[in-house]
Coordinates of C-alpha atoms and ligand atoms in Angstrom, one line a residue:
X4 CA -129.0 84.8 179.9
X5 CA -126.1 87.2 177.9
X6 CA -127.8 89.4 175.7
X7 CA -128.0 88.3 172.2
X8 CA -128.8 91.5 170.8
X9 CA -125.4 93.3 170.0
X10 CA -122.4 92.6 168.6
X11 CA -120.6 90.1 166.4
X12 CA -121.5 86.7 166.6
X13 CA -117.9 85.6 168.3
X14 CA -118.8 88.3 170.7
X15 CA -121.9 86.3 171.7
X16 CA -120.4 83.1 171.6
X17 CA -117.5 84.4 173.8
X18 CA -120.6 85.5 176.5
X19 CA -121.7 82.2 175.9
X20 CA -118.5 80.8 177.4
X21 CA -117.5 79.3 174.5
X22 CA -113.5 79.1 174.1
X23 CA -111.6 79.4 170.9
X24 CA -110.8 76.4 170.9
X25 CA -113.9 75.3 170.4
X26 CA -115.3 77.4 168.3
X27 CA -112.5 76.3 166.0
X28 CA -113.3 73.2 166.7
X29 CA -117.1 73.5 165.1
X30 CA -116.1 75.4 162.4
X31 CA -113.6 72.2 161.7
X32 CA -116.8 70.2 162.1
X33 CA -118.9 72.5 159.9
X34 CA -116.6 72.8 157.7
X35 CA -116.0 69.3 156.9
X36 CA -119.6 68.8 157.2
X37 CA -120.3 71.3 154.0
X38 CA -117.3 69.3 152.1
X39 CA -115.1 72.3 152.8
X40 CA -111.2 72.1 152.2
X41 CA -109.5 72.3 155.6
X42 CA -107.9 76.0 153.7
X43 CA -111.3 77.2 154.7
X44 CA -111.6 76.4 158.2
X45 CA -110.1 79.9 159.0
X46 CA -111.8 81.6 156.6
X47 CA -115.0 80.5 158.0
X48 CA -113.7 81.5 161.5
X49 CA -112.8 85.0 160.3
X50 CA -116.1 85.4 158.8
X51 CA -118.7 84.0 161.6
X52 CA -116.2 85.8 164.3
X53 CA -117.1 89.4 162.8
X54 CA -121.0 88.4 161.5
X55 CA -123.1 90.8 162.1
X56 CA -126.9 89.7 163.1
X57 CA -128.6 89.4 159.5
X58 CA -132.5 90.3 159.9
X59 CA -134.8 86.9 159.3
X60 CA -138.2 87.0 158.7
X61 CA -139.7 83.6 159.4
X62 CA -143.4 83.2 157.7
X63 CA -145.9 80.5 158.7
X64 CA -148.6 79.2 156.5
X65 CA -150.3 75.6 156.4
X66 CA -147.6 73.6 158.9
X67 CA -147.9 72.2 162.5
X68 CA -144.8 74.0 164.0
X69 CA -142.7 70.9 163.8
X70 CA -140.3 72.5 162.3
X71 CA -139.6 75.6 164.6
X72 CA -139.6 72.8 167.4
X73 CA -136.5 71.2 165.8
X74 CA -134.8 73.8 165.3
X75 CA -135.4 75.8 169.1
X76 CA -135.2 72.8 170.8
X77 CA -132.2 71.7 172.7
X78 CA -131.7 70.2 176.1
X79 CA -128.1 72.0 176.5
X80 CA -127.4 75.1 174.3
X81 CA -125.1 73.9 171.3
X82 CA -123.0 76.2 169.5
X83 CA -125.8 75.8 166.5
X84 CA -128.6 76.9 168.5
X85 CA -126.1 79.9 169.7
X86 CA -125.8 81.0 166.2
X87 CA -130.0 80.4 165.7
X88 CA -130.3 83.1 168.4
X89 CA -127.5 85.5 167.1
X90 CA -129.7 86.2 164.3
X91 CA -132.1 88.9 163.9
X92 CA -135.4 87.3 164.1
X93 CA -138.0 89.8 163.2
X94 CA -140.7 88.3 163.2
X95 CA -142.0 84.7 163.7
X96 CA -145.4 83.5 165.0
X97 CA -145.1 81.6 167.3
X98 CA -141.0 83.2 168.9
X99 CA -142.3 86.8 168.5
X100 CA -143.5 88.4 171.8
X101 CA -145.6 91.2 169.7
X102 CA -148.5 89.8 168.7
X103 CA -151.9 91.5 166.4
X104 CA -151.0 94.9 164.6
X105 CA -147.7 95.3 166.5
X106 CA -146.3 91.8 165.0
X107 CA -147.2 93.2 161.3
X108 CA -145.7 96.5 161.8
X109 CA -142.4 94.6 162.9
X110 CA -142.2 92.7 160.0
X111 CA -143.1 95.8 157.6
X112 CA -140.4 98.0 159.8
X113 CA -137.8 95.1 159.3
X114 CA -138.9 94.1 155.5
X115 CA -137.5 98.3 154.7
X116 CA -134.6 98.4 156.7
X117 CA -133.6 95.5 155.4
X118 CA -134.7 95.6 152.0
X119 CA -133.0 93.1 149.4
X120 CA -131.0 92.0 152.4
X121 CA -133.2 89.9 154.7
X122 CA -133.5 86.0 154.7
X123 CA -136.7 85.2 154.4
X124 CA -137.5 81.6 156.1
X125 CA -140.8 80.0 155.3
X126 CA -142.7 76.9 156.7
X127 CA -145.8 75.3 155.6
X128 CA -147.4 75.3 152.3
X129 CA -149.2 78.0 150.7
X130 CA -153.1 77.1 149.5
X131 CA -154.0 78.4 146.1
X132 CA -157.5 76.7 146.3
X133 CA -159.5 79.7 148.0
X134 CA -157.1 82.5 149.2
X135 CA -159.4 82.2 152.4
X136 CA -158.0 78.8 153.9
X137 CA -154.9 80.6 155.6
X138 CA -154.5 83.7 156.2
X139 CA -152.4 86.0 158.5
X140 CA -154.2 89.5 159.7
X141 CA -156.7 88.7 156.8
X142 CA -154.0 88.8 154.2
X143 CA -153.8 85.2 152.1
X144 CA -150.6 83.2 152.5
X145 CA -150.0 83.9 149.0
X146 CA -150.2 87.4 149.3
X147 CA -148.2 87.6 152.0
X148 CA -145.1 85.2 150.5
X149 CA -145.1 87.8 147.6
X150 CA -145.4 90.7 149.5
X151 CA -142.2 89.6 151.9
X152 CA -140.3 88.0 148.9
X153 CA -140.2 90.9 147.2
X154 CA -136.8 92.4 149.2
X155 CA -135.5 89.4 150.3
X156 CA -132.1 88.5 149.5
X157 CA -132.8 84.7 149.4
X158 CA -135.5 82.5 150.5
X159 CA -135.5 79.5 152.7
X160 CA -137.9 77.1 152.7
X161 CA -138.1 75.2 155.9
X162 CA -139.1 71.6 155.9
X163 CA -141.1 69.3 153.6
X164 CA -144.5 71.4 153.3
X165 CA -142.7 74.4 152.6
X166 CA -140.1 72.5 150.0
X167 CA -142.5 70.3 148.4
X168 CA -146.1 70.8 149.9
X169 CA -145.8 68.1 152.3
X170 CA -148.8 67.0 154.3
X171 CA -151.3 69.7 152.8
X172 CA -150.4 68.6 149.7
X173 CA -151.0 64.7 150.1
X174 CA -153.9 63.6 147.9
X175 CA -156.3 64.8 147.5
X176 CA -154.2 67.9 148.4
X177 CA -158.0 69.7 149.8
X178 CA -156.3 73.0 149.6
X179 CA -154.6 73.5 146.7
X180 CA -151.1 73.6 148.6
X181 CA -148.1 74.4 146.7
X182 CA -144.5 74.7 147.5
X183 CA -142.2 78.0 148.0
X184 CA -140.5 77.2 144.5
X185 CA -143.9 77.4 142.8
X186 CA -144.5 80.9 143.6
X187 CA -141.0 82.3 144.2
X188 CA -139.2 82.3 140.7
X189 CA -137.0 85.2 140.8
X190 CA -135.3 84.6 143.7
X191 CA -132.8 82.2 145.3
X192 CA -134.7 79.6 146.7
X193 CA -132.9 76.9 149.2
X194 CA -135.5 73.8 150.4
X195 CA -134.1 72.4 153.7
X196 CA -136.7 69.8 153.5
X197 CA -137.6 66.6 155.8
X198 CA -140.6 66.4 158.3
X199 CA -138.8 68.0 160.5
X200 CA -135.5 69.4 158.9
X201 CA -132.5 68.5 161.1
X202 CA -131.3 71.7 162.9
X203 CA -127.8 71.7 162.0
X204 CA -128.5 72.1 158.6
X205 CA -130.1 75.3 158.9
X206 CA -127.2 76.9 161.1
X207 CA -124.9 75.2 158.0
X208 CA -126.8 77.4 155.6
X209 CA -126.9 80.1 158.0
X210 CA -123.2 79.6 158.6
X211 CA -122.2 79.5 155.0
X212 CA -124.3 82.6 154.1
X213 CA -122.7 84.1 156.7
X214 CA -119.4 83.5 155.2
X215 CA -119.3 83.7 151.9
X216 CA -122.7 86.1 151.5
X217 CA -123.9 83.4 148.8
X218 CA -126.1 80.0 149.2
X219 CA -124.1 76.6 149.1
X220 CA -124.0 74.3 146.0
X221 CA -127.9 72.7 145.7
X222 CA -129.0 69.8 144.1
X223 CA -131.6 69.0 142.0
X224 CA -134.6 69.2 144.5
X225 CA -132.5 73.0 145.7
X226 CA -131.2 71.2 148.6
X227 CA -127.7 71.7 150.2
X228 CA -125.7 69.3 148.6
X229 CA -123.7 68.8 151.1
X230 CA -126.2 67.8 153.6
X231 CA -128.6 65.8 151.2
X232 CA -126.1 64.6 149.0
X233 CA -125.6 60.9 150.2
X234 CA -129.0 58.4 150.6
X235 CA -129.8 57.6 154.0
X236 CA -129.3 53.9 153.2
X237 CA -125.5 54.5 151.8
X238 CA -124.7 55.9 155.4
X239 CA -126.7 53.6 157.5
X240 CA -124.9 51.4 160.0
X241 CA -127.9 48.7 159.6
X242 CA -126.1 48.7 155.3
X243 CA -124.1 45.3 156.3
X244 CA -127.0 43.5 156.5
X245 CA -129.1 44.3 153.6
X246 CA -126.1 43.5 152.0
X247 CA -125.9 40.2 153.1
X248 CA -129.5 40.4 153.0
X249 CA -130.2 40.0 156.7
X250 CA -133.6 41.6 156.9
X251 CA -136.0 41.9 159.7
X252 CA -139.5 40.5 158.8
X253 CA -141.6 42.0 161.9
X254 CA -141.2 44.7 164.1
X255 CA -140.3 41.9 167.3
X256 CA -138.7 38.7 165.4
X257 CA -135.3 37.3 165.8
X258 CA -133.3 40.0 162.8
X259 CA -135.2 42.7 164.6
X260 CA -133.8 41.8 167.8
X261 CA -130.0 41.6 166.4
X262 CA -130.9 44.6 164.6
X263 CA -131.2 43.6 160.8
X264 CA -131.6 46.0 157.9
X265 CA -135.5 47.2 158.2
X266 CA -136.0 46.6 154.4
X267 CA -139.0 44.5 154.2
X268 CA -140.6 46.7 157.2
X269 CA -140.6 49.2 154.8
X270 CA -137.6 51.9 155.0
X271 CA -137.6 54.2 152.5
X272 CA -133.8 54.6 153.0
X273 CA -132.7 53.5 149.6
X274 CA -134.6 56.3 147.7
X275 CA -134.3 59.1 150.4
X276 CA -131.3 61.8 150.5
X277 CA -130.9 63.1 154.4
X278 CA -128.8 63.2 156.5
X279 CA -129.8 61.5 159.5
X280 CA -127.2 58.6 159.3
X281 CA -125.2 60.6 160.1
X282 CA -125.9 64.2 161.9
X283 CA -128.5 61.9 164.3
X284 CA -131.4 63.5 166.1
X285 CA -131.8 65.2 169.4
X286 CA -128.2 66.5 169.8
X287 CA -126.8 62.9 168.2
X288 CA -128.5 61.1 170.3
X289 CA -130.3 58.9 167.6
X290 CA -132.0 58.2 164.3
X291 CA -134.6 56.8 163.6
X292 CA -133.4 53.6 162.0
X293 CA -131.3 52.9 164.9
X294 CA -134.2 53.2 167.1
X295 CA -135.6 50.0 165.4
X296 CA -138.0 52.3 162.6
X297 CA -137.4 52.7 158.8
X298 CA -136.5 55.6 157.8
X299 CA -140.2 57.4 155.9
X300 CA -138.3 59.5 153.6
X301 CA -139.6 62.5 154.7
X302 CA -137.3 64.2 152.9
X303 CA -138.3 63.9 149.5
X304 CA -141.0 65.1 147.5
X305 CA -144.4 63.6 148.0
X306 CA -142.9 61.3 150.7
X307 CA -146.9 61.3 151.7
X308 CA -148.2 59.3 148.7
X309 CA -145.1 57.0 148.4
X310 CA -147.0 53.9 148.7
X311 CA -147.1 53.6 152.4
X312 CA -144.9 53.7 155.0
X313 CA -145.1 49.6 156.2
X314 CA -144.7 48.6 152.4
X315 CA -141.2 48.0 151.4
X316 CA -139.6 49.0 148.2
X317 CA -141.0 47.2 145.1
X318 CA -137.2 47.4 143.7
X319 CA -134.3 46.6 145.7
X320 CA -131.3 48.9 145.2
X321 CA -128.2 46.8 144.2
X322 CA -127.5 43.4 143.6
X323 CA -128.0 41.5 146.9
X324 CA -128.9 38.5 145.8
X325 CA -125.5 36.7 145.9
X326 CA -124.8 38.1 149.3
X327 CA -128.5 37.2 150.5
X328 CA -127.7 33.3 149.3
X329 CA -124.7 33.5 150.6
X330 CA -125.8 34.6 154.1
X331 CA -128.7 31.9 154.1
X332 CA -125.5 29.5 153.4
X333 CA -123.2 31.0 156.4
X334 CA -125.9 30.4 158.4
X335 CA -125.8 31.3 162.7
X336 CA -122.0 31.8 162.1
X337 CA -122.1 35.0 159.7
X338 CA -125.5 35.8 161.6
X339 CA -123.1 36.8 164.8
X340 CA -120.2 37.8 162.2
X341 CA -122.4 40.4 161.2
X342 CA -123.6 41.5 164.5
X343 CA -120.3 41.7 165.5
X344 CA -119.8 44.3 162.5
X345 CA -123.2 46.1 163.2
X346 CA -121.8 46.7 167.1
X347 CA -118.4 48.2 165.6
X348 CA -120.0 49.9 163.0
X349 CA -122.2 51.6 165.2
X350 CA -119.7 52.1 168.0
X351 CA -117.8 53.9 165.1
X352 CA -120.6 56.0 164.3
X353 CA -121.6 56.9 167.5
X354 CA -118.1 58.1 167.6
X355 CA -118.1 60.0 165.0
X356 CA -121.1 62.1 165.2
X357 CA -121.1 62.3 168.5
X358 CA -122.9 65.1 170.3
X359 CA -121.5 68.9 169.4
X360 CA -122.5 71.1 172.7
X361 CA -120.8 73.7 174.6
X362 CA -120.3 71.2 177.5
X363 CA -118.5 68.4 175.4
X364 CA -116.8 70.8 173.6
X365 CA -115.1 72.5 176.5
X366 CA -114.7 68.8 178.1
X367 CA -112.8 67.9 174.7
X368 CA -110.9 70.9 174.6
Ligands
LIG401 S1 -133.0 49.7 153.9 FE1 -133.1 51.1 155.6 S2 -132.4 49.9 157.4 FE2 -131.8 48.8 155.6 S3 -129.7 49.5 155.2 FE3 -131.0 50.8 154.0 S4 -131.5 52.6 155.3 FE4 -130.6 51.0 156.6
LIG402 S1 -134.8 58.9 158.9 FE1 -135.9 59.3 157.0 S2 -138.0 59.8 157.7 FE2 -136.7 59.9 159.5 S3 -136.2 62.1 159.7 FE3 -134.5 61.1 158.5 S4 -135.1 61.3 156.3 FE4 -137.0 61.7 157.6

């Protein structure tokens, strides 16, 4: 493997065999996918071409390692997880080789050479209930957090439990377990939340803090806007039939089968901001929604307590009920109408957000 340790990031993409071309070509991508102007595209180019690794610090507390599986897994090596291992990761549980009193030195060493310039990346949830339910060398999670905060230049927050407590935090939340943004207040703090957080988003922030040196536009949860900007359920390709309220009623009936809009099996897509619909999971491959399962909206706070995930919505968003009555009119015709639409549609999506890897990029090229 090319050794990831020096240089600029173009130089270890160019090891990497990627071409210009398509490195231009994901920065087109990005760049679109951040709600760039195209003006940018070069600018964005310039600036990732001459990065320099920026140090990371990566701290675990009460989380399952779901999210470090996301993000470092990959079947082929895509030109996000190229840029994941450009950085400077100095020190992360379960990546780190040094391990005990060498692992803690590592992150002191980096935390002063880096001081007030470091990302600091968090996952999991930090306990307030008895300092003594997590710790790391003995030191509380809470410690810790504000010990490493301290000189950071900004602050992550890596998945749901980290964002928003997540798991730990479901009633009857046994350990106290707050979020990031609870304890860090003087810092910028960025939640890339979901249960896992989709990888590309995190090389998006990376790539935009990169370019411009600042954090991109967040909404009101402090979530890239332009990655949780849009519900789940205005993107999803299954939207044609809840709109002509086509729902399936079981996991194996007849609307299942044609794939109908999961509704009434409880998708929390209406009230959850991801973007799944449309990024896809495992390089593109899928989401869940098109692999027959609402979507839990893991995403958004407290997505735990939400009232179960087999319970649909108690309030349907929009007016569906002409469409619905309508459809129950139209009968078996529109029924293949609108599988007819759901085949294009998703034929169009698959298209769309296909698959970015070095492979199909060079293929493309
Ligand atoms: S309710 Fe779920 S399955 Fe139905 S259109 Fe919305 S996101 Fe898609
Ligand atoms: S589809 Fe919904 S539950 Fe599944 S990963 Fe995306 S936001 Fe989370």
């Amino acid at each position: 493997m090319a050794d990831l340790t020096t240089g600029t990031l173009g130089d270890t993409l160019r090891r990497n065999g990627v071409s210009r071309r398509g490195f231009l070509k994901f920065c087109t991508a990005t760049a679109s996918m951040m709600a760039l102007p195209p003006s940018m595209v070069p600018v964005l180019a310039a600036a990732l071409d001459n990065a320099q690794r920026p140090s990371v610090i990566w701290l675990s507390f009460q989380e399952c390692t779901g999210c470090t599986e996301s993000l470092t897994r990959s079947h082929t090596p895509t030109l996000e997880s190229l840029i994941f291992d450009h950085i400077s990761l100095d020190y992360h549980h379960t990546l780190q080789v040094a391990s005990g009193h060498a692992a803690e030195a590592a992150r002191e060493a980096a935390m002063q050479a880096n001081a007030g310039k470091y990302l600091l990346v968090v996952d999991g949830s930090i306990p307030l209930g008895n300092p003594g339910f997590s710790t790391i060398a003995g030191v509380s999670n809470l410690q810790i957090l504000e010990e490493t905060a301290a000189g950071a230049a900004a602050v992550i927050a890596m998945g749901s439990c980290a964002a928003f407590g997540g798991l730990p935090k479901a009633d009857p939340n046994p350990t106290g377990a707050v979020a990031v943004r609870d304890i860090v207040t003087d810092k910028p703090v960025i939640n890339v939340s979901g249960c896992p957080p989709i990888p590309v988003v995190i090389t998006g922030v990376l790539a935009h803090y990169l370019t411009f040196g600042t954090l991109p536009e967040l909404d009101q949860y402090s979530r890239p806007k332009a990655f949780y900007g849009t519900s789940i359920h205005d993107r999803c390709y299954r939207r044609p039939f809840y709109d002509k309220g086509l729902f399936a009623n079981t996991f194996d009936d007849e609307g299942a089968k044609k794939g109908w809009c999961l509704y009434k099996l409880g998708c929390k897509g209406p009230m959850t901001y991801n973007a799944c619909a449309t990024v896809k999971w495992n390089e593109g491959t899928s989401w869940p929604v098109e692999s027959g399962h609402g979507c839990l909206g893991c995403s958004q706070p407290d997505f735990w307590d939400a009232g179960g995930f087999y319970n649909a919505l108690s309030i349907p968003v929009g007016d569906i009920s002409r469409t619905a009555s309508y459809a129950v009119a139209a009968g078996v015709a529109l029924g293949a109408a609108a599988a007819g639409i759901n085949r294009k549609t998703k034929t169009e999506a698959n298209r769309q957000h296909s698959t970015v890897t070095v492979d199909d990029l060079e293929k493309t090229s």
